[in-house]
Amino acid sequence: MMPAISLTDLSRRYGHQLALDGITLDIDGPSITGLLGRNGAGKTTLLRIIAAQEFVSAGRIEVLGADPVENEAILPHIAFVREDQAFPQFRVHHALRAASCFFPNWSAPLADALAAEFDLPMDRRVSKLSRGMRSALSAVIGLAARAEVTLFDEPYAGLDAVARRLFYDRLLADYAEHPRAVLLSTHLIDEASGLFERVVMLDHGRIVLDASADDVRGAFTRVIGAVDAVEEFVAGRAVVERRRIASQESAVVAGGLHDGDRPWAQQLRLALEPLSLQQVLVHSSAQAERHPEEGTSA
């Protein structure tokens, strides 16, 4: 099957600054992929390139089987929604109407329902909306577009916790009925982690982790207990962090656990805790800094 997004050895340079460095990535079909990384890791640049709003410095990009740049056959099938979304001097209903003219898969019933749920003031100028309302409007457009390739660059960052949960729920519900390739960048990693089928982490413009979300959740384990017991359990394993307080130790080991590990840990009176996606990001970034030539993939 033709990948929805295909990037090969892609780089983007701004003068002497290398924002993206040799990115190779395929998003094969319908999925919700989390694009994660620290500020400045290259997430927004990558999304802008996929949306044909940036040019590559080197490498190749295809979206839905073709180069998206100035491609009128492809661009209406890419929805790129970001936190700082700019709108002309539109009222809210004008913005929705303009979006309906651009996106061929636009769902007016979904847009109307979402606008009501987010309590958007349809006759108010977008420039007069609060940050939260502008984020809600961007989220409505991104969802109602039902574009085959949908890119979210933190458009919901201005939403409160209740509104973000509404966004997550509606994204999952509409994705189930109308699958598409969704690439979602967020710094609210643990909050959004339940959405992801796949996780791609960037650090300093390079992919440092590309794996299924389930594999990532089991990628690191924290081992807690008496120092001697912890040291016995982690012997021969890749330990990426150690902390000791008096007679107690906490160690983080990389790699999945084996079938006999949990019974053994119980015998040693150790606690085993999987790291959250947020914590995995921290350790993956640290590993990338220690071994910049290596990446991690499923």
Coordinates of C-alpha atoms in Angstrom, one line a residue:
M1 CA 0.0 0.0 0.0
M2 CA 1.2 3.5 -0.9
P3 CA 2.5 5.3 2.3
A4 CA 0.5 8.3 3.3
I5 CA 3.7 10.1 4.1
S6 CA 7.2 9.0 2.9
L7 CA 10.4 10.9 3.9
T8 CA 13.8 9.8 2.7
D9 CA 17.0 11.2 4.1
L10 CA 15.3 14.6 4.5
S11 CA 17.2 17.6 5.9
R12 CA 16.4 21.2 6.4
R13 CA 19.0 23.9 7.0
Y14 CA 18.7 27.5 8.0
G15 CA 22.0 29.0 7.2
H16 CA 24.5 27.2 9.5
Q17 CA 21.7 25.7 11.6
L18 CA 20.6 22.2 10.8
A19 CA 17.0 21.9 11.9
L20 CA 16.3 18.4 10.4
D21 CA 19.1 15.9 9.8
G22 CA 18.6 12.8 7.6
I23 CA 15.0 12.1 8.5
T24 CA 13.7 8.8 7.0
L25 CA 10.1 8.0 7.9
D26 CA 7.1 6.2 6.4
I27 CA 3.5 6.6 7.7
D28 CA 2.0 3.7 5.8
G29 CA -1.7 4.3 6.3
P30 CA -4.4 5.1 8.8
S31 CA -2.9 5.6 12.2
I32 CA -2.5 8.2 15.0
T33 CA 1.2 8.9 15.4
G34 CA 2.6 11.0 18.2
L35 CA 5.4 13.3 17.1
L36 CA 7.3 14.1 20.3
G37 CA 10.4 16.0 21.3
R38 CA 11.6 18.9 23.3
N39 CA 11.2 22.5 22.1
G40 CA 13.5 23.1 19.2
A41 CA 13.7 19.4 18.3
G42 CA 12.4 20.0 14.8
K43 CA 8.7 18.9 15.1
T44 CA 7.1 22.1 13.7
T45 CA 9.7 22.2 10.8
L46 CA 8.9 18.6 9.9
L47 CA 5.2 19.2 9.9
R48 CA 5.5 22.3 7.8
I49 CA 7.5 20.4 5.3
I50 CA 4.9 17.6 5.1
A51 CA 2.3 20.3 4.6
A52 CA 4.3 21.9 1.8
Q53 CA 4.8 25.1 3.8
E54 CA 8.6 24.6 3.9
F55 CA 11.1 23.5 1.3
V56 CA 13.6 20.7 2.0
S57 CA 17.3 21.4 1.8
A58 CA 18.0 17.8 0.9
G59 CA 16.2 14.5 0.6
R60 CA 12.8 13.5 -0.8
I61 CA 9.2 13.8 0.4
E62 CA 6.1 12.3 -0.9
V63 CA 2.6 12.7 0.5
L64 CA -0.1 10.4 -0.9
G65 CA 2.4 9.3 -3.5
A66 CA 3.5 12.7 -4.8
D67 CA 5.6 15.7 -4.0
P68 CA 3.1 18.0 -2.2
V69 CA 4.8 21.3 -3.0
E70 CA 2.5 23.5 -5.2
N71 CA 0.5 20.3 -6.0
E72 CA -3.1 21.2 -6.3
A73 CA -4.1 17.5 -6.5
I74 CA -2.5 16.8 -3.1
L75 CA -2.8 19.9 -1.0
P76 CA -6.6 19.7 -0.4
H77 CA -6.0 16.3 1.2
I78 CA -3.6 17.7 3.8
A79 CA -4.9 19.5 6.9
F80 CA -2.2 21.3 8.9
V81 CA -3.5 22.9 12.1
R82 CA -1.2 24.7 14.5
E83 CA -1.5 26.6 17.7
D84 CA -0.6 30.0 16.0
Q85 CA -3.1 29.4 13.2
A86 CA -3.6 32.7 11.3
F87 CA -7.0 33.7 10.0
P88 CA -7.9 36.7 7.8
Q89 CA -10.4 39.2 9.2
F90 CA -13.0 36.4 9.4
R91 CA -15.9 35.7 11.7
V92 CA -16.0 32.2 13.0
H93 CA -18.7 31.1 10.6
H94 CA -16.7 32.6 7.7
A95 CA -13.6 30.6 8.7
L96 CA -15.6 27.4 8.8
R97 CA -17.2 28.2 5.4
A98 CA -13.8 28.9 3.9
A99 CA -12.4 25.6 5.2
S100 CA -15.4 23.7 3.7
C101 CA -14.5 25.1 0.3
F102 CA -10.9 23.9 0.5
F103 CA -11.2 20.4 1.9
P104 CA -13.1 18.0 -0.3
N105 CA -13.9 15.6 2.6
W106 CA -15.3 18.4 4.8
S107 CA -18.1 17.3 7.1
A108 CA -20.5 20.2 7.8
P109 CA -22.5 18.2 10.3
L110 CA -19.4 17.4 12.3
A111 CA -18.2 21.0 12.2
D112 CA -21.6 22.2 13.4
A113 CA -21.6 19.7 16.2
L114 CA -18.1 20.4 17.3
A115 CA -18.7 24.2 17.2
A116 CA -21.7 23.7 19.5
E117 CA -19.8 21.4 21.9
F118 CA -16.9 23.9 22.1
D119 CA -19.4 26.7 22.5
L120 CA -17.8 28.8 19.6
P121 CA -19.5 32.2 19.1
M122 CA -20.2 31.9 15.3
D123 CA -20.6 35.6 14.6
R124 CA -17.6 36.8 16.5
R125 CA -14.5 37.9 14.7
V126 CA -11.7 35.3 15.1
S127 CA -9.3 38.2 16.1
K128 CA -11.6 38.8 19.1
L129 CA -11.6 35.3 20.3
S130 CA -9.7 34.2 23.4
R131 CA -6.7 31.9 23.0
G132 CA -8.8 29.0 24.1
M133 CA -11.5 29.7 21.6
R134 CA -9.0 30.1 18.7
S135 CA -7.5 26.7 19.7
A136 CA -11.0 25.3 19.6
L137 CA -11.7 26.7 16.2
S138 CA -8.5 25.2 14.9
A139 CA -9.4 21.8 16.4
V140 CA -12.8 21.9 14.8
I141 CA -11.3 22.7 11.3
G142 CA -8.7 19.9 11.7
L143 CA -11.3 17.3 12.6
A144 CA -14.1 18.3 10.3
A145 CA -11.7 18.5 7.3
R146 CA -11.3 14.7 7.4
A147 CA -8.2 15.1 5.3
E148 CA -6.4 11.9 4.4
V149 CA -3.3 13.4 6.0
T150 CA -4.1 15.4 9.1
L151 CA -1.3 17.3 11.0
F152 CA -1.9 18.8 14.5
D153 CA 0.9 21.0 15.8
E154 CA -0.3 21.7 19.4
P155 CA -3.5 23.4 18.2
Y156 CA -5.3 22.5 21.4
A157 CA -2.6 24.0 23.7
G158 CA -4.8 26.9 24.6
L159 CA -7.7 24.6 25.7
D160 CA -8.4 23.8 29.3
A161 CA -8.4 20.3 30.5
V162 CA -12.1 19.6 29.9
A163 CA -11.9 21.0 26.3
R164 CA -8.8 19.0 25.6
R165 CA -10.5 15.8 26.7
L166 CA -13.4 16.7 24.4
F167 CA -10.9 17.1 21.6
Y168 CA -9.2 13.7 22.3
D169 CA -12.6 12.0 22.5
R170 CA -13.9 13.4 19.3
L171 CA -10.6 12.7 17.5
L172 CA -10.8 9.0 18.4
A173 CA -14.5 8.7 17.6
D174 CA -14.2 10.3 14.2
Y175 CA -11.0 8.5 13.4
A176 CA -12.8 5.2 14.1
E177 CA -15.4 6.0 11.5
H178 CA -13.1 7.8 9.1
P179 CA -9.6 6.4 9.4
R180 CA -6.8 8.7 8.1
A181 CA -3.1 9.3 8.8
V182 CA -3.0 11.6 11.8
L183 CA 0.4 13.1 13.0
L184 CA 0.0 14.9 16.3
S185 CA 2.7 17.0 18.0
T186 CA 2.2 17.7 21.6
H187 CA 4.1 18.5 24.8
L188 CA 1.2 17.1 26.9
I189 CA 2.7 13.6 26.3
D190 CA 1.2 11.6 29.1
E191 CA -2.2 13.2 28.8
A192 CA -2.4 12.3 25.1
S193 CA -0.5 9.0 25.2
G194 CA -3.7 7.0 25.0
L195 CA -4.3 8.3 21.5
F196 CA -1.1 7.0 20.0
E197 CA -0.6 3.8 18.0
R198 CA 2.9 4.8 17.1
V199 CA 5.5 7.2 18.6
V200 CA 8.2 9.1 16.8
M201 CA 10.6 11.2 18.9
L202 CA 12.9 13.9 17.6
D203 CA 15.9 15.3 19.2
H204 CA 18.2 17.9 17.6
G205 CA 16.6 17.3 14.3
R206 CA 17.0 13.5 14.3
I207 CA 14.7 10.6 15.0
V208 CA 15.8 9.0 18.2
L209 CA 12.8 6.7 18.7
D210 CA 10.3 5.2 16.2
A211 CA 8.2 2.4 17.6
S212 CA 4.7 1.3 18.4
A213 CA 3.2 3.0 21.4
D214 CA 2.9 -0.4 23.2
D215 CA 6.5 -1.2 22.7
V216 CA 7.6 2.3 23.9
R217 CA 5.5 1.9 27.1
G218 CA 7.6 -1.2 27.9
A219 CA 10.9 0.2 26.8
F220 CA 12.1 1.3 30.2
T221 CA 11.4 0.0 33.7
R222 CA 12.2 1.5 37.0
V223 CA 13.4 -1.0 39.6
I224 CA 13.0 0.1 43.3
G225 CA 14.2 -1.6 46.5
A226 CA 17.1 -2.4 48.7
V227 CA 20.5 -1.6 47.1
D228 CA 21.8 -5.2 47.0
A229 CA 18.5 -6.6 45.6
V230 CA 18.4 -3.9 42.9
E231 CA 22.0 -4.5 41.9
E232 CA 21.4 -8.3 41.7
F233 CA 18.3 -7.7 39.5
V234 CA 19.9 -5.2 37.1
A235 CA 23.2 -7.0 36.6
G236 CA 23.9 -7.5 32.9
R237 CA 21.1 -5.1 31.9
A238 CA 21.4 -1.6 30.3
V239 CA 21.0 0.8 33.2
V240 CA 20.3 4.4 32.2
E241 CA 19.8 5.9 35.6
R242 CA 20.7 5.2 39.2
R243 CA 19.6 7.0 42.4
R244 CA 20.4 5.9 45.9
I245 CA 19.0 7.2 49.2
A246 CA 20.5 5.4 52.3
S247 CA 19.8 1.7 51.8
Q248 CA 17.3 2.1 49.0
E249 CA 18.1 2.4 45.3
S250 CA 16.1 3.2 42.1
A251 CA 17.4 2.1 38.8
V252 CA 16.0 2.5 35.3
V253 CA 16.8 -0.3 32.9
A254 CA 16.3 -0.2 29.1
G255 CA 14.6 -3.1 27.3
G256 CA 11.6 -5.2 27.9
L257 CA 11.2 -7.6 30.9
H258 CA 11.4 -11.3 30.4
D259 CA 8.8 -13.8 31.6
G260 CA 10.6 -14.7 34.8
D261 CA 11.5 -11.2 35.8
R262 CA 8.4 -10.3 37.8
P263 CA 8.4 -13.4 40.0
W264 CA 12.1 -12.9 40.6
A265 CA 11.5 -9.2 41.5
Q266 CA 8.8 -10.3 43.9
Q267 CA 11.3 -12.7 45.6
L268 CA 13.8 -9.9 45.9
R269 CA 11.0 -7.6 47.2
L270 CA 11.5 -5.1 44.4
A271 CA 8.9 -2.8 42.8
L272 CA 8.8 -2.7 39.0
E273 CA 7.3 0.4 37.4
P274 CA 7.0 1.1 33.7
L275 CA 8.1 4.6 32.7
S276 CA 5.5 6.9 31.2
L277 CA 5.9 8.2 27.7
Q278 CA 7.1 11.5 29.1
Q279 CA 9.8 9.8 31.1
V280 CA 10.7 7.6 28.0
L281 CA 11.2 10.8 26.0
V282 CA 13.6 12.1 28.6
H283 CA 15.7 9.0 28.6
S284 CA 15.6 8.5 24.8
S285 CA 16.9 12.1 24.4
A286 CA 19.6 11.5 27.0
Q287 CA 20.7 8.3 25.2
A288 CA 20.7 10.2 21.9
E289 CA 23.1 12.8 23.4
R290 CA 25.4 10.0 24.6
H291 CA 25.2 8.1 21.3
P292 CA 24.3 10.6 18.6
E293 CA 25.0 8.1 15.8
E294 CA 22.3 5.7 17.0
G295 CA 18.5 5.8 16.7
T296 CA 15.9 3.5 18.1
S297 CA 13.2 1.8 16.0
A298 CA 10.7 -1.0 16.4

